[in-house]
Amino acid sequence: MGNKKRKKKAQLPFRINILFFVVFLMFSVLIMQLGVVQILNGEAFQEEIDRTIQDTTKIPVPRGKIYDVNHDVVVDNKPLYSITYTPAKGTQAEDRLKVAKKLATFISMDSEDYLDGITERNIQEYIYLQDIDKAEDRVTAEEQKELSNSDFYKLVLERIPEEDIDQDKFSKQELEVIAIKKELDKAYSLTPQIVKNEDVTAKEYAQVAEHLSELPGINATTDWDREYPYENTFKGLLGSITSQEQGIPAESVDYYMTRGYSRNDRVGKSGLEEYYEESLRGRKEQIQYTTTKSGRVIDSKTIVEGERGKDLVLTVDMEFQEEVDKIVREELKAAKSKHPYANRFMEDAIAVVMNPKTGEILAASGQAYNKKTKEYSNAELRTLYNANLPGSTVKGATVLAGLQSGVITPGQTFNDRPINIAGRVKGSYSRLGPVDDLRALQRSSNVYMFYIALKMGGENRYPFPDGSTASFDSAAWQQMRNYFRQFGLGVKTGIDYPYESVGVVGDSNNNPGLLMDYAIGQYDSYTAMQLAQYVSTIANDGYRVRPHFLKEIREPGTSDEQLGSVYRTENTEVLNRIEMDQSYIDRVQQGFRLVATVGTASELANKDYMPAAKTGTAENFAIDENGNLVDTENLSLVGYAPYDDPEVAFAVIAPNTGKIKDQHPIQHNMASRILDAYFDMKDGNDEDSEEEEN
């Protein structure tokens, strides 16, 4: 019995020793592993702990300015105080709310623009962050199991009682906090977002600047907004830019993002601002941020200095532009006040003035009348967008088509009397008798143009037998249009603008009567810009040049008062040379000169600047309040001066005037006054230059 007890006591220490030995081995392995971690891999793990991330953000710069040809500022940048927010990586909604609450003590966001923009969702998110546990308790654990994180969050917001999100229950201070947080939520990591840049007071700016250490990501800086010293003059063609709220257009995100833009960048969205975006945008300042893995910014440095956009110098003289606007508006008013009933459908008048040799646009004016408000306003976009029947102004192209195609010869005569074609009588405004090509232009003979159209279609009987049906080859349509297109009629002018209308092109068919209408400007319609290019091509001996608003691009100046060096000059671009004998063009030029001296535009006679011109009257129609068609007329006039060495060309149109005998001569008055203004200003500038030289 005693021996058994001694054996059991001997076994117990042995088992304890084994246990201690196992523990010893485990500790040894642990110590060895710690040694491996600290000694062998310690440096690598420390590097991982200390590892930082470098990110580059791009800071927008002010856009380039726009000047007129005399270097007067047309579009400027107005400096603004601005409060911005640049969130670090990993910034959470709770962090933004803290910043918003603190920032609300320094700035006011109580304007309607901010408070009216607060949505139900903004209020729900604010309530949620105020008491997250309370909000989430409204969703059961069972419901949460079946939902993704985003769906769970969405349901939590939906469960907030309606009465809790009533905006009237919140104090003004709380609403301002919500409005600020809404702006902060728009920011992308390490990308500045404007919180407020309108009506920031000097006090607000100073207070924010003094407390930046308490406002993570907030900065007090300066921003800019577009300013127009000439107010609405030419503004429609200058275009506009997006707001930071709009950012880059949704349909063009890929285009802009691949070119270094941020989503909230302001870009040109219309007009010259859009067309020359690449030059006006400038070079963004690039800042490299060094952040820890947690997103905390520990260093930043500028790696690319920012440079504001390049400046545009336009071909337009704003003083002349203002004068042309005044002339067009006064003549439109005069026509409507003189014959208010007859001209009740008259809504606008349009004028384009350009240098026929270079294509430089000197002025582009549209004046519109609003029937409801009874007010007049600038509508210069209509020079490019609105197409109208041109009437006889295109007869220069018709005569040249006839001469070059060989269906008529210089000096060939037709007897101007009505033509009865298949029972339809077509004629001029009166029987003009025998006219050659020059007199046909001078007196604006329709019949002469009719015979050109008939002959181009293969109908060579002269005089045309009354009541007969004409033989007609429909290929004449393409042939005639090809000649017209060489002048820019029916095709794009190529102007430096995002959009321009090519006019309305009628259907081609086997009806010779319609080609006869086309030959006198009664079928296809054109814009004032197309007509200006057309008459410039005639003035320029058959060379069609591309019209353009840009004269040159300049580097940013060293100061706001000084233009920088020339970066690029817009040179004259010849689009095509009219494929015809120069003597034919000379002949049409002679005809246009006759029009302005003893012809249908004799109001321009005896001018020292010796103009050449062509008038046009096109039958048109309007629709009255009862839906009935009412006959109206388009009155137009194109021309250039001086006749022997052209330096200015023009096109004016007054659509939908009343068909009355004593109609106000709006087209003649506009053309005469515009040319007078141009040469008066030119003479004044020449005198100033001489005085400076002396």
mmCIF file with all atom_site columns, C-alpha atoms in Angstrom, residues 130-259:
data_model
loop_
_atom_site.group_PDB
_atom_site.id
_atom_site.type_symbol
_atom_site.label_atom_id
_atom_site.label_alt_id
_atom_site.label_comp_id
_atom_site.label_asym_id
_atom_site.label_entity_id
_atom_site.label_seq_id
_atom_site.pdbx_PDB_ins_code
_atom_site.Cartn_x
_atom_site.Cartn_y
_atom_site.Cartn_z
_atom_site.occupancy
_atom_site.B_iso_or_equiv
_atom_site.pdbx_formal_charge
_atom_site.auth_seq_id
_atom_site.auth_comp_id
_atom_site.auth_asym_id
_atom_site.auth_atom_id
_atom_site.pdbx_PDB_model_num
ATOM 1   C CA . GLN A 1 130 ? -26.405 64.616 -34.868 1.00 0.00 ? 130 GLN A CA 1
ATOM 2   C CA . ASP A 1 131 ? -27.394 61.256 -33.315 1.00 0.00 ? 131 ASP A CA 1
ATOM 3   C CA . ILE A 1 132 ? -26.266 58.278 -35.382 1.00 0.00 ? 132 ILE A CA 1
ATOM 4   C CA . ASP A 1 133 ? -27.345 55.613 -32.863 1.00 0.00 ? 133 ASP A CA 1
ATOM 5   C CA . LYS A 1 134 ? -30.858 57.013 -32.581 1.00 0.00 ? 134 LYS A CA 1
ATOM 6   C CA . ALA A 1 135 ? -31.247 57.129 -36.364 1.00 0.00 ? 135 ALA A CA 1
ATOM 7   C CA . GLU A 1 136 ? -29.929 53.611 -36.917 1.00 0.00 ? 136 GLU A CA 1
ATOM 8   C CA . ASP A 1 137 ? -32.118 52.130 -34.169 1.00 0.00 ? 137 ASP A CA 1
ATOM 9   C CA . ARG A 1 138 ? -35.122 52.759 -36.416 1.00 0.00 ? 138 ARG A CA 1
ATOM 10  C CA . VAL A 1 139 ? -33.943 49.879 -38.605 1.00 0.00 ? 139 VAL A CA 1
ATOM 11  C CA . THR A 1 140 ? -34.138 46.410 -37.043 1.00 0.00 ? 140 THR A CA 1
ATOM 12  C CA . ALA A 1 141 ? -31.207 44.010 -36.919 1.00 0.00 ? 141 ALA A CA 1
ATOM 13  C CA . GLU A 1 142 ? -33.130 41.576 -39.123 1.00 0.00 ? 142 GLU A CA 1
ATOM 14  C CA . GLU A 1 143 ? -33.643 44.262 -41.758 1.00 0.00 ? 143 GLU A CA 1
ATOM 15  C CA . GLN A 1 144 ? -30.012 45.283 -41.627 1.00 0.00 ? 144 GLN A CA 1
ATOM 16  C CA . LYS A 1 145 ? -28.829 41.719 -42.316 1.00 0.00 ? 145 LYS A CA 1
ATOM 17  C CA . GLU A 1 146 ? -30.535 41.737 -45.707 1.00 0.00 ? 146 GLU A CA 1
ATOM 18  C CA . LEU A 1 147 ? -29.248 45.168 -46.793 1.00 0.00 ? 147 LEU A CA 1
ATOM 19  C CA . SER A 1 148 ? -26.004 46.435 -48.262 1.00 0.00 ? 148 SER A CA 1
ATOM 20  C CA . ASN A 1 149 ? -24.324 49.326 -46.464 1.00 0.00 ? 149 ASN A CA 1
ATOM 21  C CA . SER A 1 150 ? -25.638 51.881 -48.975 1.00 0.00 ? 150 SER A CA 1
ATOM 22  C CA . ASP A 1 151 ? -29.184 50.484 -48.830 1.00 0.00 ? 151 ASP A CA 1
ATOM 23  C CA . PHE A 1 152 ? -29.044 50.421 -45.040 1.00 0.00 ? 152 PHE A CA 1
ATOM 24  C CA . TYR A 1 153 ? -27.958 54.077 -44.951 1.00 0.00 ? 153 TYR A CA 1
ATOM 25  C CA . LYS A 1 154 ? -30.691 55.004 -47.404 1.00 0.00 ? 154 LYS A CA 1
ATOM 26  C CA . LEU A 1 155 ? -33.324 53.262 -45.274 1.00 0.00 ? 155 LEU A CA 1
ATOM 27  C CA . VAL A 1 156 ? -32.010 54.944 -42.113 1.00 0.00 ? 156 VAL A CA 1
ATOM 28  C CA . LEU A 1 157 ? -32.540 58.345 -43.717 1.00 0.00 ? 157 LEU A CA 1
ATOM 29  C CA . GLU A 1 158 ? -35.991 57.388 -44.954 1.00 0.00 ? 158 GLU A CA 1
ATOM 30  C CA . ARG A 1 159 ? -37.034 56.323 -41.445 1.00 0.00 ? 159 ARG A CA 1
ATOM 31  C CA . ILE A 1 160 ? -36.384 59.804 -40.028 1.00 0.00 ? 160 ILE A CA 1
ATOM 32  C CA . PRO A 1 161 ? -39.876 61.155 -39.214 1.00 0.00 ? 161 PRO A CA 1
ATOM 33  C CA . GLU A 1 162 ? -41.362 63.737 -41.578 1.00 0.00 ? 162 GLU A CA 1
ATOM 34  C CA . GLU A 1 163 ? -41.946 66.189 -38.775 1.00 0.00 ? 163 GLU A CA 1
ATOM 35  C CA . ASP A 1 164 ? -38.238 66.096 -37.883 1.00 0.00 ? 164 ASP A CA 1
ATOM 36  C CA . ILE A 1 165 ? -37.160 67.330 -41.309 1.00 0.00 ? 165 ILE A CA 1
ATOM 37  C CA . ASP A 1 166 ? -39.485 70.318 -41.440 1.00 0.00 ? 166 ASP A CA 1
ATOM 38  C CA . GLN A 1 167 ? -37.125 73.162 -42.382 1.00 0.00 ? 167 GLN A CA 1
ATOM 39  C CA . ASP A 1 168 ? -39.153 75.648 -40.320 1.00 0.00 ? 168 ASP A CA 1
ATOM 40  C CA . LYS A 1 169 ? -38.121 73.797 -37.144 1.00 0.00 ? 169 LYS A CA 1
ATOM 41  C CA . PHE A 1 170 ? -34.458 74.632 -37.631 1.00 0.00 ? 170 PHE A CA 1
ATOM 42  C CA . SER A 1 171 ? -32.803 77.794 -36.457 1.00 0.00 ? 171 SER A CA 1
ATOM 43  C CA . LYS A 1 172 ? -31.096 80.124 -38.902 1.00 0.00 ? 172 LYS A CA 1
ATOM 44  C CA . GLN A 1 173 ? -27.727 79.044 -37.527 1.00 0.00 ? 173 GLN A CA 1
ATOM 45  C CA . GLU A 1 174 ? -28.521 75.347 -38.072 1.00 0.00 ? 174 GLU A CA 1
ATOM 46  C CA . LEU A 1 175 ? -29.679 76.004 -41.621 1.00 0.00 ? 175 LEU A CA 1
ATOM 47  C CA . GLU A 1 176 ? -26.449 77.837 -42.350 1.00 0.00 ? 176 GLU A CA 1
ATOM 48  C CA . VAL A 1 177 ? -24.491 74.859 -41.036 1.00 0.00 ? 177 VAL A CA 1
ATOM 49  C CA . ILE A 1 178 ? -26.491 72.566 -43.322 1.00 0.00 ? 178 ILE A CA 1
ATOM 50  C CA . ALA A 1 179 ? -25.881 74.906 -46.266 1.00 0.00 ? 179 ALA A CA 1
ATOM 51  C CA . ILE A 1 180 ? -22.134 74.965 -45.579 1.00 0.00 ? 180 ILE A CA 1
ATOM 52  C CA . LYS A 1 181 ? -21.936 71.191 -45.209 1.00 0.00 ? 181 LYS A CA 1
ATOM 53  C CA . LYS A 1 182 ? -23.761 70.836 -48.512 1.00 0.00 ? 182 LYS A CA 1
ATOM 54  C CA . GLU A 1 183 ? -20.950 72.795 -50.189 1.00 0.00 ? 183 GLU A CA 1
ATOM 55  C CA . LEU A 1 184 ? -18.274 70.820 -48.335 1.00 0.00 ? 184 LEU A CA 1
ATOM 56  C CA . ASP A 1 185 ? -19.826 67.539 -49.487 1.00 0.00 ? 185 ASP A CA 1
ATOM 57  C CA . LYS A 1 186 ? -19.222 68.511 -53.116 1.00 0.00 ? 186 LYS A CA 1
ATOM 58  C CA . ALA A 1 187 ? -15.447 68.541 -52.677 1.00 0.00 ? 187 ALA A CA 1
ATOM 59  C CA . TYR A 1 188 ? -13.180 65.820 -54.037 1.00 0.00 ? 188 TYR A CA 1
ATOM 60  C CA . SER A 1 189 ? -10.096 64.732 -52.077 1.00 0.00 ? 189 SER A CA 1
ATOM 61  C CA . LEU A 1 190 ? -7.255  67.242 -52.307 1.00 0.00 ? 190 LEU A CA 1
ATOM 62  C CA . THR A 1 191 ? -9.233  69.336 -54.819 1.00 0.00 ? 191 THR A CA 1
ATOM 63  C CA . PRO A 1 192 ? -10.331 72.867 -53.844 1.00 0.00 ? 192 PRO A CA 1
ATOM 64  C CA . GLN A 1 193 ? -14.082 73.457 -53.731 1.00 0.00 ? 193 GLN A CA 1
ATOM 65  C CA . ILE A 1 194 ? -15.527 76.947 -53.415 1.00 0.00 ? 194 ILE A CA 1
ATOM 66  C CA . VAL A 1 195 ? -17.717 77.221 -50.326 1.00 0.00 ? 195 VAL A CA 1
ATOM 67  C CA . LYS A 1 196 ? -18.550 80.885 -50.782 1.00 0.00 ? 196 LYS A CA 1
ATOM 68  C CA . ASN A 1 197 ? -17.264 83.475 -53.253 1.00 0.00 ? 197 ASN A CA 1
ATOM 69  C CA . GLU A 1 198 ? -20.206 85.833 -53.583 1.00 0.00 ? 198 GLU A CA 1
ATOM 70  C CA . ASP A 1 199 ? -20.600 88.734 -51.181 1.00 0.00 ? 199 ASP A CA 1
ATOM 71  C CA . VAL A 1 200 ? -17.781 87.567 -48.901 1.00 0.00 ? 200 VAL A CA 1
ATOM 72  C CA . THR A 1 201 ? -17.147 90.554 -46.654 1.00 0.00 ? 201 THR A CA 1
ATOM 73  C CA . ALA A 1 202 ? -13.718 91.739 -45.581 1.00 0.00 ? 202 ALA A CA 1
ATOM 74  C CA . LYS A 1 203 ? -14.649 90.802 -42.008 1.00 0.00 ? 203 LYS A CA 1
ATOM 75  C CA . GLU A 1 204 ? -15.598 87.252 -42.971 1.00 0.00 ? 204 GLU A CA 1
ATOM 76  C CA . TYR A 1 205 ? -12.429 86.874 -44.988 1.00 0.00 ? 205 TYR A CA 1
ATOM 77  C CA . ALA A 1 206 ? -10.257 88.114 -42.119 1.00 0.00 ? 206 ALA A CA 1
ATOM 78  C CA . GLN A 1 207 ? -11.969 85.947 -39.493 1.00 0.00 ? 207 GLN A CA 1
ATOM 79  C CA . VAL A 1 208 ? -11.568 82.791 -41.547 1.00 0.00 ? 208 VAL A CA 1
ATOM 80  C CA . ALA A 1 209 ? -7.938  83.639 -42.309 1.00 0.00 ? 209 ALA A CA 1
ATOM 81  C CA . GLU A 1 210 ? -7.224  84.096 -38.584 1.00 0.00 ? 210 GLU A CA 1
ATOM 82  C CA . HIS A 1 211 ? -8.715  80.711 -37.619 1.00 0.00 ? 211 HIS A CA 1
ATOM 83  C CA . LEU A 1 212 ? -7.433  78.428 -40.372 1.00 0.00 ? 212 LEU A CA 1
ATOM 84  C CA . SER A 1 213 ? -5.737  76.195 -37.798 1.00 0.00 ? 213 SER A CA 1
ATOM 85  C CA . GLU A 1 214 ? -9.180  75.403 -36.377 1.00 0.00 ? 214 GLU A CA 1
ATOM 86  C CA . LEU A 1 215 ? -10.708 74.736 -39.807 1.00 0.00 ? 215 LEU A CA 1
ATOM 87  C CA . PRO A 1 216 ? -9.088  71.672 -41.448 1.00 0.00 ? 216 PRO A CA 1
ATOM 88  C CA . GLY A 1 217 ? -9.109  72.006 -45.230 1.00 0.00 ? 217 GLY A CA 1
ATOM 89  C CA . ILE A 1 218 ? -10.534 75.549 -45.243 1.00 0.00 ? 218 ILE A CA 1
ATOM 90  C CA . ASN A 1 219 ? -8.649  78.380 -46.917 1.00 0.00 ? 219 ASN A CA 1
ATOM 91  C CA . ALA A 1 220 ? -9.271  82.101 -47.392 1.00 0.00 ? 220 ALA A CA 1
ATOM 92  C CA . THR A 1 221 ? -8.147  82.992 -50.878 1.00 0.00 ? 221 THR A CA 1
ATOM 93  C CA . THR A 1 222 ? -9.199  85.009 -53.930 1.00 0.00 ? 222 THR A CA 1
ATOM 94  C CA . ASP A 1 223 ? -11.362 83.898 -56.822 1.00 0.00 ? 223 ASP A CA 1
ATOM 95  C CA . TRP A 1 224 ? -12.618 85.652 -59.952 1.00 0.00 ? 224 TRP A CA 1
ATOM 96  C CA . ASP A 1 225 ? -15.723 86.172 -61.992 1.00 0.00 ? 225 ASP A CA 1
ATOM 97  C CA . ARG A 1 226 ? -16.225 87.380 -65.561 1.00 0.00 ? 226 ARG A CA 1
ATOM 98  C CA . GLU A 1 227 ? -16.856 91.120 -65.936 1.00 0.00 ? 227 GLU A CA 1
ATOM 99  C CA . TYR A 1 228 ? -18.088 92.953 -69.039 1.00 0.00 ? 228 TYR A CA 1
ATOM 100 C CA . PRO A 1 229 ? -17.047 96.623 -69.276 1.00 0.00 ? 229 PRO A CA 1
ATOM 101 C CA . TYR A 1 230 ? -19.262 97.078 -72.354 1.00 0.00 ? 230 TYR A CA 1
ATOM 102 C CA . GLU A 1 231 ? -22.161 95.347 -70.579 1.00 0.00 ? 231 GLU A CA 1
ATOM 103 C CA . ASN A 1 232 ? -24.427 93.628 -73.145 1.00 0.00 ? 232 ASN A CA 1
ATOM 104 C CA . THR A 1 233 ? -22.669 94.881 -76.282 1.00 0.00 ? 233 THR A CA 1
ATOM 105 C CA . PHE A 1 234 ? -21.463 91.886 -78.304 1.00 0.00 ? 234 PHE A CA 1
ATOM 106 C CA . LYS A 1 235 ? -22.017 89.684 -75.249 1.00 0.00 ? 235 LYS A CA 1
ATOM 107 C CA . GLY A 1 236 ? -24.079 87.110 -77.115 1.00 0.00 ? 236 GLY A CA 1
ATOM 108 C CA . LEU A 1 237 ? -21.141 86.278 -79.379 1.00 0.00 ? 237 LEU A CA 1
ATOM 109 C CA . LEU A 1 238 ? -18.576 86.423 -76.576 1.00 0.00 ? 238 LEU A CA 1
ATOM 110 C CA . GLY A 1 239 ? -20.406 83.550 -74.911 1.00 0.00 ? 239 GLY A CA 1
ATOM 111 C CA . SER A 1 240 ? -20.359 82.424 -71.302 1.00 0.00 ? 240 SER A CA 1
ATOM 112 C CA . ILE A 1 241 ? -18.707 79.980 -68.924 1.00 0.00 ? 241 ILE A CA 1
ATOM 113 C CA . THR A 1 242 ? -20.118 77.393 -66.569 1.00 0.00 ? 242 THR A CA 1
ATOM 114 C CA . SER A 1 243 ? -20.343 78.005 -62.840 1.00 0.00 ? 243 SER A CA 1
ATOM 115 C CA . GLN A 1 244 ? -18.422 75.817 -60.414 1.00 0.00 ? 244 GLN A CA 1
ATOM 116 C CA . GLU A 1 245 ? -21.790 74.298 -59.516 1.00 0.00 ? 245 GLU A CA 1
ATOM 117 C CA . GLN A 1 246 ? -22.225 73.236 -63.153 1.00 0.00 ? 246 GLN A CA 1
ATOM 118 C CA . GLY A 1 247 ? -18.584 72.299 -63.685 1.00 0.00 ? 247 GLY A CA 1
ATOM 119 C CA . ILE A 1 248 ? -17.619 70.596 -66.923 1.00 0.00 ? 248 ILE A CA 1
ATOM 120 C CA . PRO A 1 249 ? -20.599 69.578 -69.095 1.00 0.00 ? 249 PRO A CA 1
ATOM 121 C CA . ALA A 1 250 ? -21.799 66.043 -68.387 1.00 0.00 ? 250 ALA A CA 1
ATOM 122 C CA . GLU A 1 251 ? -21.763 65.142 -72.068 1.00 0.00 ? 251 GLU A CA 1
ATOM 123 C CA . SER A 1 252 ? -18.087 66.128 -72.362 1.00 0.00 ? 252 SER A CA 1
ATOM 124 C CA . VAL A 1 253 ? -16.653 64.678 -69.143 1.00 0.00 ? 253 VAL A CA 1
ATOM 125 C CA . ASP A 1 254 ? -14.225 62.297 -70.869 1.00 0.00 ? 254 ASP A CA 1
ATOM 126 C CA . TYR A 1 255 ? -12.979 65.019 -73.220 1.00 0.00 ? 255 TYR A CA 1
ATOM 127 C CA . TYR A 1 256 ? -12.186 67.452 -70.406 1.00 0.00 ? 256 TYR A CA 1
ATOM 128 C CA . MET A 1 257 ? -10.924 64.948 -67.831 1.00 0.00 ? 257 MET A CA 1
ATOM 129 C CA . THR A 1 258 ? -8.307  63.598 -70.252 1.00 0.00 ? 258 THR A CA 1
ATOM 130 C CA . ARG A 1 259 ? -7.069  67.183 -70.653 1.00 0.00 ? 259 ARG A CA 1
#
